[in-house]
PDB file of C-alpha atoms in Angstrom:
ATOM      1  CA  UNK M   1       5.298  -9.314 -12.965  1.00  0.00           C
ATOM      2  CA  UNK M   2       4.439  -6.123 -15.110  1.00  0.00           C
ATOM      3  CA  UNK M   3       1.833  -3.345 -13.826  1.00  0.00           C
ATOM      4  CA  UNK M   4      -0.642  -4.623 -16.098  1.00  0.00           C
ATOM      5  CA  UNK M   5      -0.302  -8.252 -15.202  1.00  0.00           C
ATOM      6  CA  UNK M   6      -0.994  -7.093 -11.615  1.00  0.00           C
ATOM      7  CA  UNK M   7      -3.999  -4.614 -12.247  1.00  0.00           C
ATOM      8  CA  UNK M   8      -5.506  -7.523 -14.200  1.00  0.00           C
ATOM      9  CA  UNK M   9      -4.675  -9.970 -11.612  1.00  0.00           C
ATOM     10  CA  UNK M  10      -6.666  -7.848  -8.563  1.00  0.00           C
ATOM     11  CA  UNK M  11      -9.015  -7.227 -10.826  1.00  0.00           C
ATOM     12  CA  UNK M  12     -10.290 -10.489 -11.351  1.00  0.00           C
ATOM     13  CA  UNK M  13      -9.856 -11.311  -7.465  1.00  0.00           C
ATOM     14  CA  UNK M  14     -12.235  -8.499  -7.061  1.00  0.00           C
ATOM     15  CA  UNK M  15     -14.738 -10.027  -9.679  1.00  0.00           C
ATOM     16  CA  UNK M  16     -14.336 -13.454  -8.255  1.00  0.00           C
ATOM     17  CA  UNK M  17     -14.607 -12.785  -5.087  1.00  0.00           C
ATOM     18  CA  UNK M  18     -18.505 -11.404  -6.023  1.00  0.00           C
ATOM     19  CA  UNK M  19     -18.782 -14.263  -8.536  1.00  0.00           C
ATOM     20  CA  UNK M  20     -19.480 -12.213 -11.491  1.00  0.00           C
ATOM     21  CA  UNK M  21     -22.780 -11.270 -10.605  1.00  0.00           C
ATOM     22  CA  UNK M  22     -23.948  -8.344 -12.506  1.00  0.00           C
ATOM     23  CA  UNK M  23     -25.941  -7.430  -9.284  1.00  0.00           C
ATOM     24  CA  UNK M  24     -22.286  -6.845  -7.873  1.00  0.00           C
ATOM     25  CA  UNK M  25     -21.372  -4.255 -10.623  1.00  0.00           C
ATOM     26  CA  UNK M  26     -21.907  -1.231  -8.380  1.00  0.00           C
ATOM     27  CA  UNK M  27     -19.234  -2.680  -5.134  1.00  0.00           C
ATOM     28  CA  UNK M  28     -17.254  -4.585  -7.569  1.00  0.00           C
ATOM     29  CA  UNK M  29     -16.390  -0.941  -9.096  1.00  0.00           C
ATOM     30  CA  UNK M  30     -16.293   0.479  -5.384  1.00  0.00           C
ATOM     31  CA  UNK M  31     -13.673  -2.113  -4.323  1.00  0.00           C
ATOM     32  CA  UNK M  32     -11.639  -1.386  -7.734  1.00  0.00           C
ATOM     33  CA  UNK M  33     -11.273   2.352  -7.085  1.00  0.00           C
ATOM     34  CA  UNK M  34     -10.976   1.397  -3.039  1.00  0.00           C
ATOM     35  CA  UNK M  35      -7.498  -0.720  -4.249  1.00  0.00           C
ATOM     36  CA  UNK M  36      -6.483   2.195  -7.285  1.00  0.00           C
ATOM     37  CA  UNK M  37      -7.697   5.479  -6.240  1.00  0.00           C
ATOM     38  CA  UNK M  38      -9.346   5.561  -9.219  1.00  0.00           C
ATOM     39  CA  UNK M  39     -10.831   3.484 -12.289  1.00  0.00           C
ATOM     40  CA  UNK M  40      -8.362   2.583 -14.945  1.00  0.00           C
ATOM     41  CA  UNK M  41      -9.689   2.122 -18.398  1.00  0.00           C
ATOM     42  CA  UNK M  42      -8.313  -1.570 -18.850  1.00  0.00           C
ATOM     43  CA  UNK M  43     -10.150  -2.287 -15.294  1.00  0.00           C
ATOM     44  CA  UNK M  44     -13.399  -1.457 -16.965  1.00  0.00           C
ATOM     45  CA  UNK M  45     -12.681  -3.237 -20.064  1.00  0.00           C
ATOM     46  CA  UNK M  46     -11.543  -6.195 -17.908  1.00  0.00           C
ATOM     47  CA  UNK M  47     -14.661  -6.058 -16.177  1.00  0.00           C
ATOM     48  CA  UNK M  48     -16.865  -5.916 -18.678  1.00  0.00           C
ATOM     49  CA  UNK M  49     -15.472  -9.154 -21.087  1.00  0.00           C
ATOM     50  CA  UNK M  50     -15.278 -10.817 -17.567  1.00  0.00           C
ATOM     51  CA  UNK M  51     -18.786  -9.790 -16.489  1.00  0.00           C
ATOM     52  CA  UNK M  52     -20.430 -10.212 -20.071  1.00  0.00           C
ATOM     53  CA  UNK M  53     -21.710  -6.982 -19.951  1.00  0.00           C
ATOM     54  CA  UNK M  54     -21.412  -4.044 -22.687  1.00  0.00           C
ATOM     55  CA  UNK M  55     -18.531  -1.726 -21.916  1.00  0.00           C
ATOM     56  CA  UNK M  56     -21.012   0.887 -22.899  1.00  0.00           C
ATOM     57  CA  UNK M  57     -22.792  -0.352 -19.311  1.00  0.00           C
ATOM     58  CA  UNK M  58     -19.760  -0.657 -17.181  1.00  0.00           C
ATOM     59  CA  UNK M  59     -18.868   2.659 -18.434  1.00  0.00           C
ATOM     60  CA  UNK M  60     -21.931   4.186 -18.299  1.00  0.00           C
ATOM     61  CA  UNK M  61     -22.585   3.192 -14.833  1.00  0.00           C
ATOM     62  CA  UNK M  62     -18.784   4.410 -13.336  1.00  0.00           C
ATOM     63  CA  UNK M  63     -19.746   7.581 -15.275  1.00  0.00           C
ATOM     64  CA  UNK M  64     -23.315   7.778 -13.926  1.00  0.00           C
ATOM     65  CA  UNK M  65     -22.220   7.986 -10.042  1.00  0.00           C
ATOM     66  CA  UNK M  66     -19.792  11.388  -8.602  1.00  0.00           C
ATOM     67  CA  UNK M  67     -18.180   8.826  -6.414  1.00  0.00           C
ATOM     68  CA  UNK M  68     -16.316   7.279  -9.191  1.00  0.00           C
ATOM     69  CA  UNK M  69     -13.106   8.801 -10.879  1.00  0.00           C
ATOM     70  CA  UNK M  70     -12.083   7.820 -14.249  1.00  0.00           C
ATOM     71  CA  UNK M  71      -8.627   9.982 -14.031  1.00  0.00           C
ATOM     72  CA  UNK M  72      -6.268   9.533 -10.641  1.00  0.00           C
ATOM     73  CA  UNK M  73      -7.099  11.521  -7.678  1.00  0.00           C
ATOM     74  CA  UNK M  74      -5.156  12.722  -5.011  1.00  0.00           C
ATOM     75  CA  UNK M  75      -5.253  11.286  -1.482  1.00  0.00           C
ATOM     76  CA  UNK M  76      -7.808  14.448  -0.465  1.00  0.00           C
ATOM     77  CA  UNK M  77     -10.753  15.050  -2.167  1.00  0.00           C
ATOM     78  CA  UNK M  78     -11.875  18.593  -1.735  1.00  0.00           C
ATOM     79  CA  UNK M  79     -15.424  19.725  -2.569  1.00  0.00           C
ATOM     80  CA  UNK M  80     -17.038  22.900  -2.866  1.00  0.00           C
ATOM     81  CA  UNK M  81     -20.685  23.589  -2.395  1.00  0.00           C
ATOM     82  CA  UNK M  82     -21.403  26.616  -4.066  1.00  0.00           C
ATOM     83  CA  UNK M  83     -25.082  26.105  -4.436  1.00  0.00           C
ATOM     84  CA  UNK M  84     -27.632  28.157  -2.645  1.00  0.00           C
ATOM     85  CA  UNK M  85     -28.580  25.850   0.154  1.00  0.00           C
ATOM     86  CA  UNK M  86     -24.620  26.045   1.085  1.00  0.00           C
ATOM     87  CA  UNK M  87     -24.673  30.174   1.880  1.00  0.00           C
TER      88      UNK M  87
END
C-alpha cells in the first residue's frame, strides 16, 4: 500500500467516523493533524470533495486557527510571547 493510499485511507476513517457532518469540520481537522503532525494538502482536498464543502472553506478554516500547521512540525512546539503582557 503506497503513502498516499494510506493518508487517504485514515482520512476517510476520520471523516466517517464523524459522518461527514460539516459541524465536525473543526475535530475532524484536529484528529487529522492529531494522526500527521500536521495537515497535508491532499488531506484537505480529500476532505473537502468528501465533505462537499469549498476547499476555499476547509482551507480557510485550518488557516484561520494557530493550532493548525499546514507544513510538518517537530515533536516540540516552542512559543515565544514577546508581547507586553509577557514582561
Amino acid at each position: 500500500m503506497s503513502d498516499a493510499q494510506c493518508l487517504r485511507d485514515r482520512v476517510d476513517c476520520i471523516i466517517a467516523s464523524y459522518e461527514a457532518r460539516p459541524t465536525a469540520l473543526i475535530m475532524i481537522l484536529q484528529e487529522v493533524q492529531r494522526t500527521f503532525s500536521y495537515l497535508p494538502r491532499e488531506a484537505l482536498e480529500q476532505i473537502s470533495a468528501r465533505m462537499d464543502l469549498a476547499l476555499s472553506q476547509v482551507y480557510g478554516v485550518a488557516t484561520f486557527y494557530k493550532a493548525f500547521s499546514l507544513e510538518p512540525r517537530g515533536r516540540h512546539v516552542i512559543s515565544v510571547c514577546t508581547g507586553t503582557a509577557c514582561h
